[in-house]
């Protein structure tokens, strides 16, 4: 099996069985994100404990790329500080722009660079997470 096929399987699995999907009651941070061009719409909820992200959840609807990105983002930022989560967003954004950064499991999204219209799908929930941390209520890809 080719690496690209393995990546596609991982994206499909996270899309069909998203991790950390649901509303997080008592969240310290919350924001909504929308991509008006395609209709992807997500909410991100973050709870902090001792300066670290202790819980993170998301709800919403979107394509396989956006939902799997949301699922994998929640796993990637759990246990990180706000600063570390925002730094990971920057690394992820650079990777989507064509950088060959090794971001572990998140590297499955490197191929999205070849499909510019899908970059917003992969990054929407990440920018929503940043909006939540920065106490903005919503973000749009437009």
mmCIF file with all atom_site columns, N, CA and C in Angstrom, residues 19-57:
data_model
loop_
_atom_site.group_PDB
_atom_site.id
_atom_site.type_symbol
_atom_site.label_atom_id
_atom_site.label_alt_id
_atom_site.label_comp_id
_atom_site.label_asym_id
_atom_site.label_entity_id
_atom_site.label_seq_id
_atom_site.pdbx_PDB_ins_code
_atom_site.Cartn_x
_atom_site.Cartn_y
_atom_site.Cartn_z
_atom_site.occupancy
_atom_site.B_iso_or_equiv
_atom_site.pdbx_formal_charge
_atom_site.auth_seq_id
_atom_site.auth_comp_id
_atom_site.auth_asym_id
_atom_site.auth_atom_id
_atom_site.pdbx_PDB_model_num
ATOM 1   N N  . UNK A 1 19 ? -12.590 12.002 16.712 1.00 0.00 ? 19 UNK A N  1
ATOM 2   C CA . UNK A 1 19 ? -12.238 12.007 18.138 1.00 0.00 ? 19 UNK A CA 1
ATOM 3   C C  . UNK A 1 19 ? -12.670 13.342 18.736 1.00 0.00 ? 19 UNK A C  1
ATOM 4   N N  . UNK A 1 20 ? -13.080 13.309 19.983 1.00 0.00 ? 20 UNK A N  1
ATOM 5   C CA . UNK A 1 20 ? -13.417 14.526 20.734 1.00 0.00 ? 20 UNK A CA 1
ATOM 6   C C  . UNK A 1 20 ? -14.534 15.339 20.088 1.00 0.00 ? 20 UNK A C  1
ATOM 7   N N  . UNK A 1 21 ? -15.503 14.650 19.516 1.00 0.00 ? 21 UNK A N  1
ATOM 8   C CA . UNK A 1 21 ? -16.646 15.323 18.896 1.00 0.00 ? 21 UNK A CA 1
ATOM 9   C C  . UNK A 1 21 ? -17.725 15.517 19.945 1.00 0.00 ? 21 UNK A C  1
ATOM 10  N N  . UNK A 1 22 ? -18.230 16.733 20.078 1.00 0.00 ? 22 UNK A N  1
ATOM 11  C CA . UNK A 1 22 ? -19.300 17.033 21.020 1.00 0.00 ? 22 UNK A CA 1
ATOM 12  C C  . UNK A 1 22 ? -19.072 18.359 21.718 1.00 0.00 ? 22 UNK A C  1
ATOM 13  N N  . UNK A 1 23 ? -20.074 18.793 22.446 1.00 0.00 ? 23 UNK A N  1
ATOM 14  C CA . UNK A 1 23 ? -20.002 20.054 23.189 1.00 0.00 ? 23 UNK A CA 1
ATOM 15  C C  . UNK A 1 23 ? -19.255 19.805 24.495 1.00 0.00 ? 23 UNK A C  1
ATOM 16  N N  . UNK A 1 24 ? -18.387 20.733 24.863 1.00 0.00 ? 24 UNK A N  1
ATOM 17  C CA . UNK A 1 24 ? -17.651 20.658 26.123 1.00 0.00 ? 24 UNK A CA 1
ATOM 18  C C  . UNK A 1 24 ? -18.248 21.661 27.088 1.00 0.00 ? 24 UNK A C  1
ATOM 19  N N  . UNK A 1 25 ? -19.011 21.158 28.057 1.00 0.00 ? 25 UNK A N  1
ATOM 20  C CA . UNK A 1 25 ? -19.633 22.029 29.061 1.00 0.00 ? 25 UNK A CA 1
ATOM 21  C C  . UNK A 1 25 ? -18.550 22.632 29.951 1.00 0.00 ? 25 UNK A C  1
ATOM 22  N N  . UNK A 1 26 ? -18.739 23.890 30.301 1.00 0.00 ? 26 UNK A N  1
ATOM 23  C CA . UNK A 1 26 ? -17.788 24.571 31.176 1.00 0.00 ? 26 UNK A CA 1
ATOM 24  C C  . UNK A 1 26 ? -16.483 24.936 30.499 1.00 0.00 ? 26 UNK A C  1
ATOM 25  N N  . UNK A 1 27 ? -16.504 25.068 29.183 1.00 0.00 ? 27 UNK A N  1
ATOM 26  C CA . UNK A 1 27 ? -15.284 25.419 28.447 1.00 0.00 ? 27 UNK A CA 1
ATOM 27  C C  . UNK A 1 27 ? -14.811 26.818 28.832 1.00 0.00 ? 27 UNK A C  1
ATOM 28  N N  . UNK A 1 28 ? -13.499 26.975 28.901 1.00 0.00 ? 28 UNK A N  1
ATOM 29  C CA . UNK A 1 28 ? -12.904 28.282 29.180 1.00 0.00 ? 28 UNK A CA 1
ATOM 30  C C  . UNK A 1 28 ? -12.848 29.144 27.919 1.00 0.00 ? 28 UNK A C  1
ATOM 31  N N  . UNK A 1 29 ? -12.758 28.480 26.770 1.00 0.00 ? 29 UNK A N  1
ATOM 32  C CA . UNK A 1 29 ? -12.674 29.175 25.492 1.00 0.00 ? 29 UNK A CA 1
ATOM 33  C C  . UNK A 1 29 ? -13.609 28.508 24.496 1.00 0.00 ? 29 UNK A C  1
ATOM 34  N N  . UNK A 1 30 ? -14.196 29.323 23.626 1.00 0.00 ? 30 UNK A N  1
ATOM 35  C CA . UNK A 1 30 ? -15.131 28.814 22.620 1.00 0.00 ? 30 UNK A CA 1
ATOM 36  C C  . UNK A 1 30 ? -15.153 29.778 21.448 1.00 0.00 ? 30 UNK A C  1
ATOM 37  N N  . UNK A 1 31 ? -15.214 29.234 20.244 1.00 0.00 ? 31 UNK A N  1
ATOM 38  C CA . UNK A 1 31 ? -15.359 30.072 19.044 1.00 0.00 ? 31 UNK A CA 1
ATOM 39  C C  . UNK A 1 31 ? -16.047 29.260 17.958 1.00 0.00 ? 31 UNK A C  1
ATOM 40  N N  . UNK A 1 32 ? -16.620 29.978 17.008 1.00 0.00 ? 32 UNK A N  1
ATOM 41  C CA . UNK A 1 32 ? -17.267 29.372 15.851 1.00 0.00 ? 32 UNK A CA 1
ATOM 42  C C  . UNK A 1 32 ? -16.491 29.765 14.607 1.00 0.00 ? 32 UNK A C  1
ATOM 43  N N  . UNK A 1 33 ? -16.378 28.819 13.677 1.00 0.00 ? 33 UNK A N  1
ATOM 44  C CA . UNK A 1 33 ? -15.699 29.083 12.411 1.00 0.00 ? 33 UNK A CA 1
ATOM 45  C C  . UNK A 1 33 ? -16.546 28.617 11.254 1.00 0.00 ? 33 UNK A C  1
ATOM 46  N N  . UNK A 1 34 ? -16.520 29.383 10.174 1.00 0.00 ? 34 UNK A N  1
ATOM 47  C CA . UNK A 1 34 ? -17.314 29.031 8.997  1.00 0.00 ? 34 UNK A CA 1
ATOM 48  C C  . UNK A 1 34 ? -16.525 29.322 7.722  1.00 0.00 ? 34 UNK A C  1
ATOM 49  N N  . UNK A 1 35 ? -16.719 28.448 6.757  1.00 0.00 ? 35 UNK A N  1
ATOM 50  C CA . UNK A 1 35 ? -16.210 28.669 5.409  1.00 0.00 ? 35 UNK A CA 1
ATOM 51  C C  . UNK A 1 35 ? -17.443 28.887 4.543  1.00 0.00 ? 35 UNK A C  1
ATOM 52  N N  . UNK A 1 36 ? -17.807 30.149 4.264  1.00 0.00 ? 36 UNK A N  1
ATOM 53  C CA . UNK A 1 36 ? -19.047 30.429 3.543  1.00 0.00 ? 36 UNK A CA 1
ATOM 54  C C  . UNK A 1 36 ? -19.078 29.891 2.109  1.00 0.00 ? 36 UNK A C  1
ATOM 55  N N  . UNK A 1 37 ? -17.913 29.651 1.524  1.00 0.00 ? 37 UNK A N  1
ATOM 56  C CA . UNK A 1 37 ? -17.887 29.151 0.150  1.00 0.00 ? 37 UNK A CA 1
ATOM 57  C C  . UNK A 1 37 ? -18.360 27.701 0.048  1.00 0.00 ? 37 UNK A C  1
ATOM 58  N N  . UNK A 1 38 ? -18.010 26.880 1.041  1.00 0.00 ? 38 UNK A N  1
ATOM 59  C CA . UNK A 1 38 ? -18.390 25.465 0.955  1.00 0.00 ? 38 UNK A CA 1
ATOM 60  C C  . UNK A 1 38 ? -19.402 25.050 2.014  1.00 0.00 ? 38 UNK A C  1
ATOM 61  N N  . UNK A 1 39 ? -19.603 25.903 3.018  1.00 0.00 ? 39 UNK A N  1
ATOM 62  C CA . UNK A 1 39 ? -20.587 25.588 4.048  1.00 0.00 ? 39 UNK A CA 1
ATOM 63  C C  . UNK A 1 39 ? -20.039 24.871 5.270  1.00 0.00 ? 39 UNK A C  1
ATOM 64  N N  . UNK A 1 40 ? -18.730 24.570 5.312  1.00 0.00 ? 40 UNK A N  1
ATOM 65  C CA . UNK A 1 40 ? -18.153 23.963 6.510  1.00 0.00 ? 40 UNK A CA 1
ATOM 66  C C  . UNK A 1 40 ? -18.360 24.913 7.684  1.00 0.00 ? 40 UNK A C  1
ATOM 67  N N  . UNK A 1 41 ? -18.793 24.369 8.811  1.00 0.00 ? 41 UNK A N  1
ATOM 68  C CA . UNK A 1 41 ? -19.080 25.178 9.986  1.00 0.00 ? 41 UNK A CA 1
ATOM 69  C C  . UNK A 1 41 ? -18.751 24.375 11.243 1.00 0.00 ? 41 UNK A C  1
ATOM 70  N N  . UNK A 1 42 ? -17.894 24.927 12.108 1.00 0.00 ? 42 UNK A N  1
ATOM 71  C CA . UNK A 1 42 ? -17.455 24.215 13.314 1.00 0.00 ? 42 UNK A CA 1
ATOM 72  C C  . UNK A 1 42 ? -17.423 25.136 14.522 1.00 0.00 ? 42 UNK A C  1
ATOM 73  N N  . UNK A 1 43 ? -17.559 24.520 15.685 1.00 0.00 ? 43 UNK A N  1
ATOM 74  C CA . UNK A 1 43 ? -17.342 25.191 16.965 1.00 0.00 ? 43 UNK A CA 1
ATOM 75  C C  . UNK A 1 43 ? -16.242 24.437 17.686 1.00 0.00 ? 43 UNK A C  1
ATOM 76  N N  . UNK A 1 44 ? -15.365 25.173 18.357 1.00 0.00 ? 44 UNK A N  1
ATOM 77  C CA . UNK A 1 44 ? -14.279 24.577 19.134 1.00 0.00 ? 44 UNK A CA 1
ATOM 78  C C  . UNK A 1 44 ? -14.441 25.010 20.584 1.00 0.00 ? 44 UNK A C  1
ATOM 79  N N  . UNK A 1 45 ? -14.289 24.060 21.490 1.00 0.00 ? 45 UNK A N  1
ATOM 80  C CA . UNK A 1 45 ? -14.418 24.282 22.933 1.00 0.00 ? 45 UNK A CA 1
ATOM 81  C C  . UNK A 1 45 ? -13.120 23.829 23.593 1.00 0.00 ? 45 UNK A C  1
ATOM 82  N N  . UNK A 1 46 ? -12.561 24.682 24.466 1.00 0.00 ? 46 UNK A N  1
ATOM 83  C CA . UNK A 1 46 ? -11.287 24.373 25.120 1.00 0.00 ? 46 UNK A CA 1
ATOM 84  C C  . UNK A 1 46 ? -11.404 24.622 26.622 1.00 0.00 ? 46 UNK A C  1
ATOM 85  N N  . UNK A 1 47 ? -10.899 23.664 27.391 1.00 0.00 ? 47 UNK A N  1
ATOM 86  C CA . UNK A 1 47 ? -10.840 23.796 28.851 1.00 0.00 ? 47 UNK A CA 1
ATOM 87  C C  . UNK A 1 47 ? -9.369  23.744 29.261 1.00 0.00 ? 47 UNK A C  1
ATOM 88  N N  . UNK A 1 48 ? -8.976  24.675 30.126 1.00 0.00 ? 48 UNK A N  1
ATOM 89  C CA . UNK A 1 48 ? -7.594  24.771 30.587 1.00 0.00 ? 48 UNK A CA 1
ATOM 90  C C  . UNK A 1 48 ? -7.478  24.252 32.018 1.00 0.00 ? 48 UNK A C  1
ATOM 91  N N  . UNK A 1 49 ? -6.297  23.735 32.331 1.00 0.00 ? 49 UNK A N  1
ATOM 92  C CA . UNK A 1 49 ? -5.993  23.310 33.693 1.00 0.00 ? 49 UNK A CA 1
ATOM 93  C C  . UNK A 1 49 ? -4.494  23.498 33.905 1.00 0.00 ? 49 UNK A C  1
ATOM 94  N N  . UNK A 1 50 ? -4.139  24.390 34.806 1.00 0.00 ? 50 UNK A N  1
ATOM 95  C CA . UNK A 1 50 ? -2.725  24.637 35.099 1.00 0.00 ? 50 UNK A CA 1
ATOM 96  C C  . UNK A 1 50 ? -1.937  25.150 33.911 1.00 0.00 ? 50 UNK A C  1
ATOM 97  N N  . UNK A 1 51 ? -2.572  25.962 33.072 1.00 0.00 ? 51 UNK A N  1
ATOM 98  C CA . UNK A 1 51 ? -1.879  26.533 31.922 1.00 0.00 ? 51 UNK A CA 1
ATOM 99  C C  . UNK A 1 51 ? -1.795  25.607 30.719 1.00 0.00 ? 51 UNK A C  1
ATOM 100 N N  . UNK A 1 52 ? -2.393  24.432 30.812 1.00 0.00 ? 52 UNK A N  1
ATOM 101 C CA . UNK A 1 52 ? -2.373  23.467 29.713 1.00 0.00 ? 52 UNK A CA 1
ATOM 102 C C  . UNK A 1 52 ? -3.803  23.178 29.260 1.00 0.00 ? 52 UNK A C  1
ATOM 103 N N  . UNK A 1 53 ? -3.943  22.828 28.005 1.00 0.00 ? 53 UNK A N  1
ATOM 104 C CA . UNK A 1 53 ? -5.251  22.436 27.474 1.00 0.00 ? 53 UNK A CA 1
ATOM 105 C C  . UNK A 1 53 ? -5.559  21.044 28.004 1.00 0.00 ? 53 UNK A C  1
ATOM 106 N N  . UNK A 1 54 ? -6.553  20.964 28.868 1.00 0.00 ? 54 UNK A N  1
ATOM 107 C CA . UNK A 1 54 ? -6.886  19.670 29.470 1.00 0.00 ? 54 UNK A CA 1
ATOM 108 C C  . UNK A 1 54 ? -7.953  18.934 28.670 1.00 0.00 ? 54 UNK A C  1
ATOM 109 N N  . UNK A 1 55 ? -8.844  19.696 28.056 1.00 0.00 ? 55 UNK A N  1
ATOM 110 C CA . UNK A 1 55 ? -9.883  19.094 27.223 1.00 0.00 ? 55 UNK A CA 1
ATOM 111 C C  . UNK A 1 55 ? -10.145 19.999 26.034 1.00 0.00 ? 55 UNK A C  1
ATOM 112 N N  . UNK A 1 56 ? -10.457 19.377 24.909 1.00 0.00 ? 56 UNK A N  1
ATOM 113 C CA . UNK A 1 56 ? -10.830 20.133 23.714 1.00 0.00 ? 56 UNK A CA 1
ATOM 114 C C  . UNK A 1 56 ? -11.807 19.280 22.920 1.00 0.00 ? 56 UNK A C  1
ATOM 115 N N  . UNK A 1 57 ? -12.881 19.919 22.496 1.00 0.00 ? 57 UNK A N  1
ATOM 116 C CA . UNK A 1 57 ? -13.897 19.237 21.705 1.00 0.00 ? 57 UNK A CA 1
ATOM 117 C C  . UNK A 1 57 ? -14.332 20.144 20.567 1.00 0.00 ? 57 UNK A C  1
#
